[in-house]
XYZ file of C-alpha atoms in Angstrom:
530
model
C 0.000 0.000 0.000
C 0.995 3.609 -0.530
C 1.690 5.838 2.459
C -1.746 7.441 2.226
C -3.404 4.028 1.943
C -1.541 2.920 5.077
C -2.916 5.954 6.905
C -6.425 5.152 5.713
C -6.176 1.505 6.757
C -4.880 2.456 10.201
C -7.626 5.057 10.627
C -10.311 2.479 9.825
C -8.856 -0.008 12.328
C -8.558 2.583 15.087
C -12.171 3.657 14.523
C -13.379 0.166 15.464
C -11.918 0.541 18.964
C -13.430 3.397 21.004
C -10.700 3.246 23.622
C -7.905 3.777 21.067
C -8.594 7.488 20.731
C -5.025 8.322 21.717
C -3.590 6.388 18.756
C -2.775 8.504 15.696
C -3.356 6.817 12.325
C -0.470 8.573 10.578
C 1.949 7.580 13.345
C 0.873 3.953 12.901
C 1.375 4.263 9.136
C 4.859 5.681 9.640
C 5.879 2.810 11.880
C 4.478 0.288 9.405
C 6.308 1.866 6.467
C 9.512 1.883 8.516
C 9.113 -1.829 9.264
C 8.394 -3.301 5.837
C 9.744 -6.764 6.663
C 8.095 -8.515 9.602
C 10.229 -11.697 9.643
C 13.462 -13.097 8.296
C 11.462 -15.343 5.972
C 9.852 -12.251 4.430
C 13.367 -11.004 3.738
C 14.543 -14.346 2.341
C 11.613 -14.543 -0.107
C 12.019 -10.915 -1.182
C 15.777 -11.135 -1.737
C 15.621 -14.548 -3.434
C 13.350 -13.018 -6.051
C 15.897 -10.220 -6.541
C 18.701 -12.713 -7.117
C 16.612 -14.735 -9.577
C 15.842 -11.593 -11.593
C 19.510 -10.599 -11.528
C 20.580 -14.069 -12.690
C 18.163 -13.860 -15.635
C 19.432 -10.380 -16.473
C 23.017 -11.650 -16.458
C 22.101 -14.532 -18.770
C 20.756 -11.948 -21.216
C 23.713 -9.585 -20.816
C 26.960 -10.466 -18.960
C 27.558 -6.769 -18.338
C 24.788 -7.032 -15.717
C 26.984 -8.827 -13.191
C 26.502 -8.317 -9.448
C 28.869 -7.439 -6.591
C 29.172 -7.650 -2.829
C 31.516 -6.937 0.052
C 32.006 -9.221 3.034
C 30.775 -7.745 6.344
C 31.480 -8.978 9.861
C 29.081 -6.705 11.764
C 25.621 -5.298 11.171
C 26.932 -1.733 11.339
C 29.495 -2.442 8.609
C 26.813 -3.921 6.359
C 24.515 -0.989 7.061
C 27.163 1.614 6.259
C 28.053 -0.257 3.072
C 24.491 -0.010 1.772
C 24.046 3.588 2.935
C 27.220 4.518 1.050
C 26.074 2.676 -2.079
C 22.734 4.519 -2.061
C 24.504 7.835 -1.474
C 27.002 7.439 -4.309
C 24.960 5.511 -6.880
C 21.347 6.261 -5.996
C 20.332 2.594 -5.963
C 21.272 -0.723 -4.416
C 20.478 -2.642 -7.620
C 22.851 -5.587 -8.226
C 24.694 -4.923 -4.940
C 24.572 -7.593 -2.222
C 26.319 -8.407 1.034
C 28.492 -11.430 1.685
C 28.721 -13.202 5.031
C 32.164 -14.752 5.336
C 32.764 -17.759 7.561
C 36.385 -16.621 7.757
C 35.361 -13.349 9.384
C 32.853 -15.032 11.684
C 35.661 -17.295 12.910
C 38.183 -14.481 13.229
C 35.922 -11.821 14.735
C 32.650 -13.222 16.085
C 33.514 -16.404 17.963
C 33.258 -16.606 21.744
C 36.524 -18.544 21.657
C 38.283 -15.458 20.350
C 40.051 -15.168 17.004
C 40.086 -18.530 15.215
C 41.385 -19.766 11.859
C 38.863 -20.547 9.128
C 38.438 -24.208 10.069
C 34.770 -24.415 11.182
C 35.710 -24.299 14.850
C 33.480 -21.318 15.674
C 29.974 -21.722 17.050
C 27.695 -22.445 14.119
C 24.901 -20.475 15.780
C 27.026 -17.349 15.290
C 26.353 -17.536 11.543
C 22.535 -17.143 11.634
C 23.010 -14.642 14.471
C 25.138 -12.457 12.183
C 22.573 -12.730 9.361
C 19.869 -11.531 11.749
C 22.152 -8.751 12.984
C 22.911 -7.566 9.450
C 19.252 -7.361 8.562
C 18.436 -5.604 11.846
C 20.904 -2.870 10.922
C 19.687 -2.683 7.302
C 16.086 -2.328 8.451
C 17.175 0.385 10.888
C 18.789 2.200 7.947
C 15.380 2.135 6.241
C 13.680 3.467 9.370
C 16.241 6.262 9.718
C 16.011 7.356 6.074
C 12.217 7.277 6.086
C 12.177 9.104 9.430
C 14.123 11.953 7.838
C 11.560 12.042 5.018
C 8.723 12.194 7.545
C 10.369 15.167 9.245
C 10.746 16.892 5.877
C 7.076 16.171 5.165
C 6.026 17.732 8.459
C 8.168 20.802 7.723
C 6.645 21.187 4.241
C 3.142 20.946 5.661
C 3.944 23.465 8.395
C 5.252 25.861 5.755
C 2.102 25.384 3.671
C 4.125 24.049 0.737
C 1.720 21.541 -0.799
C 3.914 20.880 -3.841
C 6.912 19.952 -1.688
C 4.719 17.816 0.544
C 3.463 15.945 -2.521
C 7.045 15.405 -3.735
C 8.097 14.008 -0.378
C 5.039 11.762 -0.284
C 6.100 10.295 -3.634
C 9.632 9.813 -2.302
C 8.210 7.864 0.642
C 6.187 5.618 -1.671
C 9.193 5.078 -3.960
C 11.708 4.503 -1.165
C 14.189 1.733 -2.001
C 15.025 -0.474 0.932
C 18.571 -1.071 2.149
C 17.622 -4.760 2.510
C 19.549 -6.662 -0.168
C 20.448 -10.323 -0.721
C 23.057 -11.865 1.556
C 25.112 -14.761 0.251
C 25.849 -16.631 3.472
C 28.729 -19.029 4.045
C 27.618 -22.309 5.643
C 31.179 -23.695 5.335
C 31.059 -27.474 4.804
C 27.791 -27.774 6.718
C 29.245 -28.113 10.239
C 28.646 -31.866 10.322
C 26.601 -34.425 8.447
C 23.627 -33.722 6.173
C 21.216 -33.451 9.118
C 23.467 -30.886 10.805
C 23.625 -28.998 7.510
C 19.836 -28.975 7.263
C 19.396 -27.707 10.826
C 21.868 -24.870 10.319
C 20.436 -24.028 6.879
C 16.997 -23.647 8.455
C 18.300 -21.211 11.042
C 20.137 -19.198 8.392
C 17.066 -18.998 6.150
C 14.807 -18.074 9.066
C 17.248 -15.245 9.817
C 16.843 -13.960 6.244
C 19.437 -15.698 4.070
C 18.236 -16.297 0.511
C 21.533 -17.767 -0.720
C 23.629 -20.432 0.990
C 27.182 -21.155 -0.093
C 28.436 -24.654 0.772
C 31.801 -26.239 -0.018
C 32.895 -29.800 -0.779
C 35.466 -30.139 1.992
C 35.286 -32.553 4.905
C 33.553 -30.784 7.804
C 36.004 -31.825 10.502
C 39.038 -31.169 8.280
C 37.795 -27.909 6.758
C 40.445 -25.365 5.818
C 40.365 -21.830 4.454
C 40.164 -22.042 0.674
C 43.541 -20.326 0.367
C 45.414 -22.521 2.807
C 47.047 -25.880 2.318
C 45.786 -29.236 3.585
C 42.291 -29.162 2.076
C 40.402 -32.475 1.983
C 37.376 -33.058 -0.251
C 34.510 -35.543 0.046
C 32.969 -37.839 -2.586
C 30.164 -36.320 -4.615
C 27.362 -38.335 -3.019
C 28.316 -37.032 0.433
C 28.351 -33.451 -0.804
C 25.122 -33.745 -2.774
C 23.305 -34.998 0.323
C 24.166 -31.671 1.962
C 23.078 -29.740 -1.126
C 19.730 -31.515 -0.963
C 19.523 -30.764 2.768
C 19.788 -27.047 1.961
C 17.105 -27.339 -0.717
C 14.779 -29.183 1.651
C 15.245 -26.386 4.193
C 14.350 -23.734 1.612
C 11.270 -25.641 0.464
C 10.104 -26.463 3.983
C 10.186 -22.779 4.898
C 8.439 -21.660 1.732
C 11.410 -19.919 0.147
C 10.772 -21.500 -3.245
C 13.428 -19.446 -5.054
C 16.230 -20.010 -2.530
C 19.724 -20.011 -4.048
C 22.371 -22.683 -3.446
C 25.975 -21.843 -4.309
C 28.178 -24.922 -4.447
C 31.860 -24.297 -3.963
C 34.562 -26.671 -5.119
C 37.984 -26.563 -3.477
C 39.287 -29.344 -5.694
C 41.762 -27.133 -7.553
C 43.860 -26.785 -4.415
C 42.782 -29.931 -2.572
C 45.006 -32.938 -3.161
C 43.469 -35.208 -0.541
C 40.284 -37.113 0.192
C 39.240 -38.717 3.432
C 37.475 -41.648 1.887
C 37.159 -43.665 -1.267
C 33.812 -43.134 -2.954
C 31.236 -45.904 -3.086
C 30.911 -47.237 -6.628
C 28.182 -49.620 -7.796
C 29.161 -49.787 -11.477
C 32.065 -48.771 -13.712
C 31.755 -45.161 -14.820
C 29.316 -44.063 -12.112
C 29.978 -40.956 -10.063
C 31.875 -42.808 -7.357
C 34.051 -44.510 -9.931
C 34.795 -41.174 -11.615
C 35.860 -39.698 -8.264
C 38.084 -42.694 -7.503
C 39.659 -42.511 -10.949
C 41.551 -39.396 -9.838
C 43.237 -41.205 -6.941
C 46.979 -41.701 -7.035
C 47.229 -45.502 -7.267
C 49.795 -48.187 -7.944
C 49.014 -51.504 -9.553
C 49.751 -54.481 -7.319
C 49.694 -58.251 -7.512
C 46.827 -59.819 -5.521
C 49.395 -61.808 -3.602
C 51.052 -58.571 -2.487
C 48.020 -57.174 -0.684
C 49.114 -56.447 2.856
C 47.320 -56.207 6.172
C 45.081 -53.151 6.260
C 45.570 -52.364 2.582
C 42.727 -50.716 0.708
C 42.509 -51.795 -2.907
C 40.348 -50.934 -5.926
C 39.553 -53.191 -8.859
C 39.479 -51.394 -12.200
C 39.629 -52.768 -15.752
C 40.820 -56.150 -14.549
C 43.623 -54.644 -12.500
C 44.076 -54.359 -8.753
C 45.061 -50.853 -7.633
C 46.236 -49.649 -4.256
C 45.466 -45.936 -3.595
C 48.311 -44.011 -2.046
C 47.419 -43.568 1.616
C 49.215 -41.116 3.890
C 50.063 -41.627 7.583
C 47.076 -39.345 8.311
C 44.881 -42.080 6.781
C 43.976 -39.691 3.961
C 44.138 -40.701 0.306
C 46.022 -38.677 -2.271
C 44.856 -37.546 -5.708
C 47.155 -37.560 -8.715
C 48.944 -34.287 -9.306
C 47.550 -32.176 -12.105
C 43.961 -33.421 -11.765
C 42.597 -30.398 -9.900
C 40.997 -28.659 -12.883
C 39.388 -31.893 -14.118
C 37.983 -32.538 -10.656
C 36.627 -28.963 -10.468
C 34.821 -29.386 -13.775
C 33.272 -32.687 -12.663
C 32.304 -31.159 -9.300
C 30.599 -28.213 -10.978
C 28.683 -30.188 -13.594
C 27.560 -32.684 -10.970
C 26.400 -29.931 -8.602
C 24.370 -28.159 -11.286
C 22.783 -31.439 -12.304
C 21.745 -32.100 -8.706
C 20.176 -28.858 -7.530
C 22.839 -26.142 -7.348
C 22.043 -22.723 -8.817
C 25.461 -21.080 -8.855
C 29.054 -22.306 -8.745
C 32.123 -21.151 -6.848
C 35.547 -22.316 -7.969
C 38.214 -21.430 -5.439
C 41.432 -20.572 -7.278
C 44.940 -19.737 -6.158
C 45.203 -16.576 -8.280
C 42.884 -14.146 -10.110
C 43.506 -15.265 -13.706
C 40.609 -14.898 -16.127
C 41.760 -17.484 -18.663
C 42.368 -20.083 -15.951
C 38.794 -19.655 -14.744
C 37.378 -19.453 -18.266
C 39.099 -22.682 -19.326
C 37.115 -24.567 -16.692
C 33.879 -22.642 -17.292
C 34.022 -23.384 -21.030
C 34.087 -27.105 -20.258
C 31.254 -26.785 -17.746
C 29.113 -24.769 -20.160
C 29.581 -27.403 -22.837
C 27.335 -29.551 -20.621
C 25.310 -26.888 -18.750
C 25.135 -23.830 -21.032
C 23.837 -21.313 -18.478
C 26.357 -22.194 -15.763
C 27.277 -19.122 -13.706
C 29.898 -18.454 -11.068
C 30.248 -16.604 -7.818
C 33.919 -15.625 -7.637
C 36.024 -14.693 -4.648
C 38.093 -11.593 -5.444
C 40.106 -12.568 -2.429
C 42.390 -10.394 -0.293
C 44.457 -13.586 -0.003
C 45.705 -12.830 -3.527
C 48.495 -10.313 -3.978
C 46.621 -8.526 -6.745
C 49.415 -6.108 -7.570
C 52.081 -8.787 -7.937
C 49.796 -11.238 -9.759
C 48.716 -8.779 -12.414
C 52.146 -7.274 -12.906
C 53.480 -10.773 -13.483
C 50.625 -11.518 -15.897
C 51.495 -8.395 -17.895
C 55.199 -9.262 -17.750
C 54.487 -12.741 -19.112
C 52.209 -11.376 -21.839
C 54.823 -8.857 -22.896
C 57.578 -11.475 -22.933
C 55.430 -13.827 -25.008
C 54.691 -11.011 -27.456
C 58.405 -10.254 -27.810
C 58.297 -6.905 -26.005
C 61.331 -5.726 -24.071
C 61.078 -6.668 -20.384
C 64.766 -6.257 -19.589
C 64.019 -3.354 -17.257
C 61.847 -5.489 -14.980
C 62.673 -8.150 -12.408
C 59.679 -10.511 -12.422
C 60.314 -11.687 -8.868
C 60.232 -8.177 -7.371
C 57.515 -6.496 -9.406
C 55.704 -5.601 -6.178
C 58.436 -3.026 -5.440
C 57.236 0.578 -5.226
C 59.823 1.774 -7.747
C 57.791 0.026 -10.458
C 54.568 1.875 -9.540
C 54.768 4.491 -12.329
C 56.078 2.214 -15.046
C 54.139 1.307 -18.180
C 53.900 -2.285 -16.974
C 52.353 -1.244 -13.662
C 49.887 1.081 -15.386
C 48.710 -1.736 -17.665
C 48.462 -4.124 -14.709
C 46.322 -1.637 -12.760
C 44.025 -1.243 -15.748
C 43.594 -5.017 -15.876
C 42.743 -4.997 -12.169
C 40.244 -2.176 -12.704
C 38.417 -4.070 -15.477
C 38.875 -7.550 -13.987
C 35.272 -7.946 -12.846
C 33.769 -6.688 -16.104
C 36.162 -8.788 -18.192
C 35.695 -11.923 -16.086
C 31.919 -11.532 -16.188
C 32.048 -11.454 -19.983
C 34.674 -14.136 -20.558
C 34.505 -16.506 -17.593
C 30.806 -16.672 -16.690
C 31.136 -14.828 -13.391
C 27.695 -13.570 -12.363
C 28.699 -12.378 -8.908
C 31.964 -10.833 -7.762
C 32.624 -10.584 -4.051
C 35.489 -9.670 -1.780
C 35.376 -11.979 1.209
C 37.256 -9.996 3.857
C 37.525 -6.351 2.764
C 36.078 -4.743 5.887
C 38.441 -6.756 8.086
C 41.296 -5.027 6.280
C 39.699 -1.575 6.104
C 39.027 -1.628 9.845
C 42.677 -2.478 10.509
C 43.984 0.133 8.067
C 41.775 3.012 9.260
C 42.523 2.196 12.906
C 46.257 2.195 12.202
C 45.984 5.561 10.454
C 44.087 7.117 13.376
C 46.320 5.590 16.059
C 49.488 6.846 14.356
C 48.158 10.393 14.161
C 46.259 10.674 17.467
C 48.929 9.157 19.681
C 51.633 11.078 17.825
C 52.357 14.777 17.405
C 49.004 15.529 15.731
C 47.054 14.712 18.894
C 43.382 15.652 18.611
C 44.008 17.100 15.149
C 44.731 13.542 14.064
C 41.068 12.702 14.693
C 39.571 15.997 13.543
C 41.528 16.247 10.304
C 41.630 12.546 9.492
C 38.095 11.596 10.500
C 35.553 14.239 11.508
C 36.401 16.931 8.971
C 36.340 14.338 6.207
C 32.981 13.017 7.445
C 31.514 16.521 7.248
C 32.993 17.374 3.857
C 32.186 13.989 2.284
C 28.676 13.784 3.666
C 29.184 10.691 5.811
C 25.929 10.120 7.677
C 27.720 8.814 10.755
C 29.075 12.252 11.605
C 25.662 12.619 13.268
C 26.222 9.471 15.257
C 23.265 10.055 17.595
C 20.937 10.123 14.604
C 22.574 7.038 13.129
C 22.141 5.103 16.345
C 18.405 5.795 16.379
C 18.027 8.825 18.645
C 15.624 10.632 16.301
C 13.594 7.472 15.736
C 13.273 7.158 19.513
C 12.168 10.783 19.778
C 9.469 10.171 17.169
C 8.204 7.182 19.126
C 8.185 9.143 22.384
C 5.998 11.757 20.734
C 3.673 9.081 19.320
C 3.350 7.435 22.730
C 3.348 10.403 25.125
C 2.408 13.418 23.005
C 3.431 16.786 24.444
C 4.682 15.080 27.614
C 7.474 13.357 25.697
C 10.992 14.109 26.905
C 12.926 14.202 23.652
C 16.677 14.223 23.120
C 16.787 16.178 19.864
C 16.155 19.668 21.210
C 18.243 22.821 20.950
C 20.726 21.526 23.525
C 21.706 18.533 21.412
C 25.276 19.059 20.190
C 24.427 17.120 17.030
C 22.898 20.397 15.819
C 26.462 21.660 15.320
C 26.621 19.497 12.215
C 23.507 20.955 10.610
C 25.552 23.389 8.513
């Protein structure tokens, strides 16, 4: 309903109750408009529909790719979306990413932990709920400012301005956007995955990202020692996520299946195979095996029969089995095709470097089987982007016969290369990486997993160096507050951002002229009005 329709509906309801004479219909309408989403499931259904529309738009035009930043706190997510609306006027095709890495490092009651699924799994749905609480508060704050402008226009007798503001209220775009949420490897078996998926969806998640590592051996995608599971084990967890979506009525829920096979050389178990060529047999075919004589089978040996031969997979002292070197890309392709054929919507291939042709080579093979295959790609801070792209340009120049004698490939990160032609070309490749990868490598969604972890550290270092040094208080004023004022950062009015004005509005609704409000002439926040 429009704002005026909300007022009318509230007025009709109040009229049926003679003892509600102190309730103002327009105040009710304002609170309703400020609280568009009643539950997390409302959010999940709304944002799932957004993602489905965006996926269709990308299929029609790869230039319509989407982006997100990883956020570890509701405030960070809120400020991200407020900034996006301020600079671009819309949140279209911008999401948030919930990183398991940052939950482990920043939100666990155990303290900072590595990305190995050791944090409390309940902290993941708790962060989803927190993010959406802050995004909904951003809506309430922005609409509250519009309501104040509306009251001022009415008081001034400016009907045209009041009409314009009324249209702005009706056309208000919410800060609530899709969250792609990291469920790691499911935190246990398929039942555990289902239980956690339910909690995440109930909190508002429309997209769950799950990886094919062993839950109790899970590693960060950019660390060594990763161990994958056979496809049947992984697909049971994918189905568990789908069941959770369907049970809760989120028909369009998105499942992102991540394969770590490119960097994972180990498996914990040999896949079950019922017939040659089935999925289990294909998984086992990548194992590093040696042919043995039946008489040579030793105590405790595990052996596989294939094509009339007896093979012994190479087993490590950890009781893990090893894949053959050089099979990572082939395993990724099989993982991706299999996932899409069994309920996944989007793919995630974890790579060791941001190289478009490496990604595209795998995507081309996947799309030969599933033509509309699309990726979510981690533009990871674990990559040294500067060094990687300078080396890519160096290699391209060398292959083309250009003179690279003035460059040392091993030390291209050095600052003395920053203004060279090679560095300029590398930076341009970094700038256009997302657009180019969306067009060439099927990447629908680009995210940075941990950016706000790094920005928090960097900005804190900058402030600490200045404030505790010779600059003193000027270090804060010049480096933070003056920039907030000049750049229009909403948080400079931190009382307003934290909800003080919303609280004042409610006090007036509830207590009328008796309300003791905080936003009067004595509020120092008024110093920032200019």
